[in-house]
Amino acid sequence: FTAPAGVGATVADQLDDTALWRAFADGATLVLQALHRTWEPVADLVSGLSTELGHPVQANAYVTPPQNRGFDAHYDVHDVFVLQIEG
């Protein structure tokens, strides 16, 4: 889901938003890894949780189109706190 960078860009490959939205429209889940590194409100939440719990915390976001399933039943090998916003 990347495309060549435009003129003057310093990153060799960038997100191809057309391909991304096409996949999302077809039912794909968008995975935003380490969201706490790029979105300040989430960074603040993670910082507060880490302080309160006394353990490292990170945040990922998963966005799945309506009427689609993001993941099959599974387990993770680390502790997970899930906050479902909608759906």
mmCIF file of C-alpha atoms in Angstrom:
data_model
loop_
_atom_site.group_PDB
_atom_site.id
_atom_site.type_symbol
_atom_site.label_atom_id
_atom_site.label_comp_id
_atom_site.label_asym_id
_atom_site.label_seq_id
_atom_site.Cartn_x
_atom_site.Cartn_y
_atom_site.Cartn_z
ATOM 1 C CA PHE A 1 0.000 0.000 0.000
ATOM 2 C CA THR A 2 2.841 2.361 -0.781
ATOM 3 C CA ALA A 3 3.639 4.494 -3.780
ATOM 4 C CA PRO A 4 6.739 6.416 -4.865
ATOM 5 C CA ALA A 5 7.230 9.711 -3.079
ATOM 6 C CA GLY A 6 6.470 12.951 -4.887
ATOM 7 C CA VAL A 7 8.920 15.613 -6.011
ATOM 8 C CA GLY A 8 10.980 16.896 -3.100
ATOM 9 C CA ALA A 9 9.830 14.168 -0.706
ATOM 10 C CA THR A 10 12.415 12.729 1.646
ATOM 11 C CA VAL A 11 10.609 9.433 2.228
ATOM 12 C CA ALA A 12 11.105 6.908 -0.575
ATOM 13 C CA ASP A 13 7.694 5.303 -0.228
ATOM 14 C CA GLN A 14 4.509 6.809 1.109
ATOM 15 C CA LEU A 15 1.034 5.533 1.784
ATOM 16 C CA ASP A 16 -1.038 5.075 -1.355
ATOM 17 C CA ASP A 17 -4.320 6.375 0.039
ATOM 18 C CA THR A 18 -6.305 5.240 -3.006
ATOM 19 C CA ALA A 19 -5.200 1.629 -2.481
ATOM 20 C CA LEU A 20 -5.802 1.890 1.255
ATOM 21 C CA TRP A 21 -9.386 3.168 0.923
ATOM 22 C CA ARG A 22 -10.116 0.595 -1.782
ATOM 23 C CA ALA A 23 -9.036 -2.199 0.572
ATOM 24 C CA PHE A 24 -11.085 -0.676 3.408
ATOM 25 C CA ALA A 25 -14.155 -0.496 1.152
ATOM 26 C CA ASP A 26 -13.589 -4.185 0.376
ATOM 27 C CA GLY A 27 -13.715 -5.017 4.112
ATOM 28 C CA ALA A 28 -10.085 -4.778 5.215
ATOM 29 C CA THR A 29 -9.240 -3.639 8.738
ATOM 30 C CA LEU A 30 -6.949 -0.631 9.097
ATOM 31 C CA VAL A 31 -4.247 -1.267 11.696
ATOM 32 C CA LEU A 32 -2.628 1.792 13.263
ATOM 33 C CA GLN A 33 0.404 0.508 15.165
ATOM 34 C CA ALA A 34 1.933 2.592 17.958
ATOM 35 C CA LEU A 35 -0.723 5.277 17.691
ATOM 36 C CA HIS A 36 0.603 6.784 20.923
ATOM 37 C CA ARG A 37 3.677 7.960 19.016
ATOM 38 C CA THR A 38 1.739 10.077 16.541
ATOM 39 C CA TRP A 39 -1.480 11.325 18.195
ATOM 40 C CA GLU A 40 -1.123 13.448 21.317
ATOM 41 C CA PRO A 41 -4.461 12.576 22.989
ATOM 42 C CA VAL A 42 -3.560 8.889 22.788
ATOM 43 C CA ALA A 43 -0.021 9.638 23.979
ATOM 44 C CA ASP A 44 -1.499 11.374 27.033
ATOM 45 C CA LEU A 45 -3.773 8.399 27.751
ATOM 46 C CA VAL A 46 -0.894 5.931 27.409
ATOM 47 C CA SER A 47 1.356 8.037 29.625
ATOM 48 C CA GLY A 48 -1.287 8.199 32.343
ATOM 49 C CA LEU A 49 -1.971 4.464 32.180
ATOM 50 C CA SER A 50 1.731 3.674 32.289
ATOM 51 C CA THR A 51 2.198 5.881 35.352
ATOM 52 C CA GLU A 52 -0.840 4.399 37.103
ATOM 53 C CA LEU A 53 0.011 0.777 36.290
ATOM 54 C CA GLY A 54 3.767 1.044 36.673
ATOM 55 C CA HIS A 55 4.330 -0.785 33.390
ATOM 56 C CA PRO A 56 5.044 0.155 29.784
ATOM 57 C CA VAL A 57 1.897 0.757 27.741
ATOM 58 C CA GLN A 58 1.373 1.162 24.012
ATOM 59 C CA ALA A 59 -1.706 1.826 21.904
ATOM 60 C CA ASN A 60 -2.798 0.375 18.602
ATOM 61 C CA ALA A 61 -6.052 1.112 16.816
ATOM 62 C CA TYR A 62 -8.028 -1.221 14.589
ATOM 63 C CA VAL A 63 -10.700 0.241 12.307
ATOM 64 C CA THR A 64 -12.992 -2.226 10.566
ATOM 65 C CA PRO A 65 -15.777 -1.279 8.137
ATOM 66 C CA PRO A 66 -19.367 -1.922 9.251
ATOM 67 C CA GLN A 67 -20.660 -5.451 8.657
ATOM 68 C CA ASN A 68 -17.097 -6.851 8.569
ATOM 69 C CA ARG A 69 -15.022 -8.774 11.089
ATOM 70 C CA GLY A 70 -11.610 -7.452 12.054
ATOM 71 C CA PHE A 71 -10.166 -10.596 13.617
ATOM 72 C CA ASP A 72 -11.124 -14.187 14.178
ATOM 73 C CA ALA A 73 -11.105 -15.416 17.770
ATOM 74 C CA HIS A 74 -7.499 -15.488 18.983
ATOM 75 C CA TYR A 75 -5.285 -14.875 21.986
ATOM 76 C CA ASP A 76 -2.317 -12.600 22.528
ATOM 77 C CA VAL A 77 0.879 -13.581 24.332
ATOM 78 C CA HIS A 78 0.847 -10.325 26.300
ATOM 79 C CA ASP A 79 -1.706 -8.519 28.433
ATOM 80 C CA VAL A 80 -4.257 -6.503 26.477
ATOM 81 C CA PHE A 81 -6.763 -3.864 27.544
ATOM 82 C CA VAL A 82 -9.402 -3.313 24.870
ATOM 83 C CA LEU A 83 -11.390 -0.110 24.586
ATOM 84 C CA GLN A 84 -14.111 -0.472 21.970
ATOM 85 C CA ILE A 85 -15.333 2.936 20.811
ATOM 86 C CA GLU A 86 -18.146 1.904 18.501
ATOM 87 C CA GLY A 87 -19.791 -1.100 16.863
#
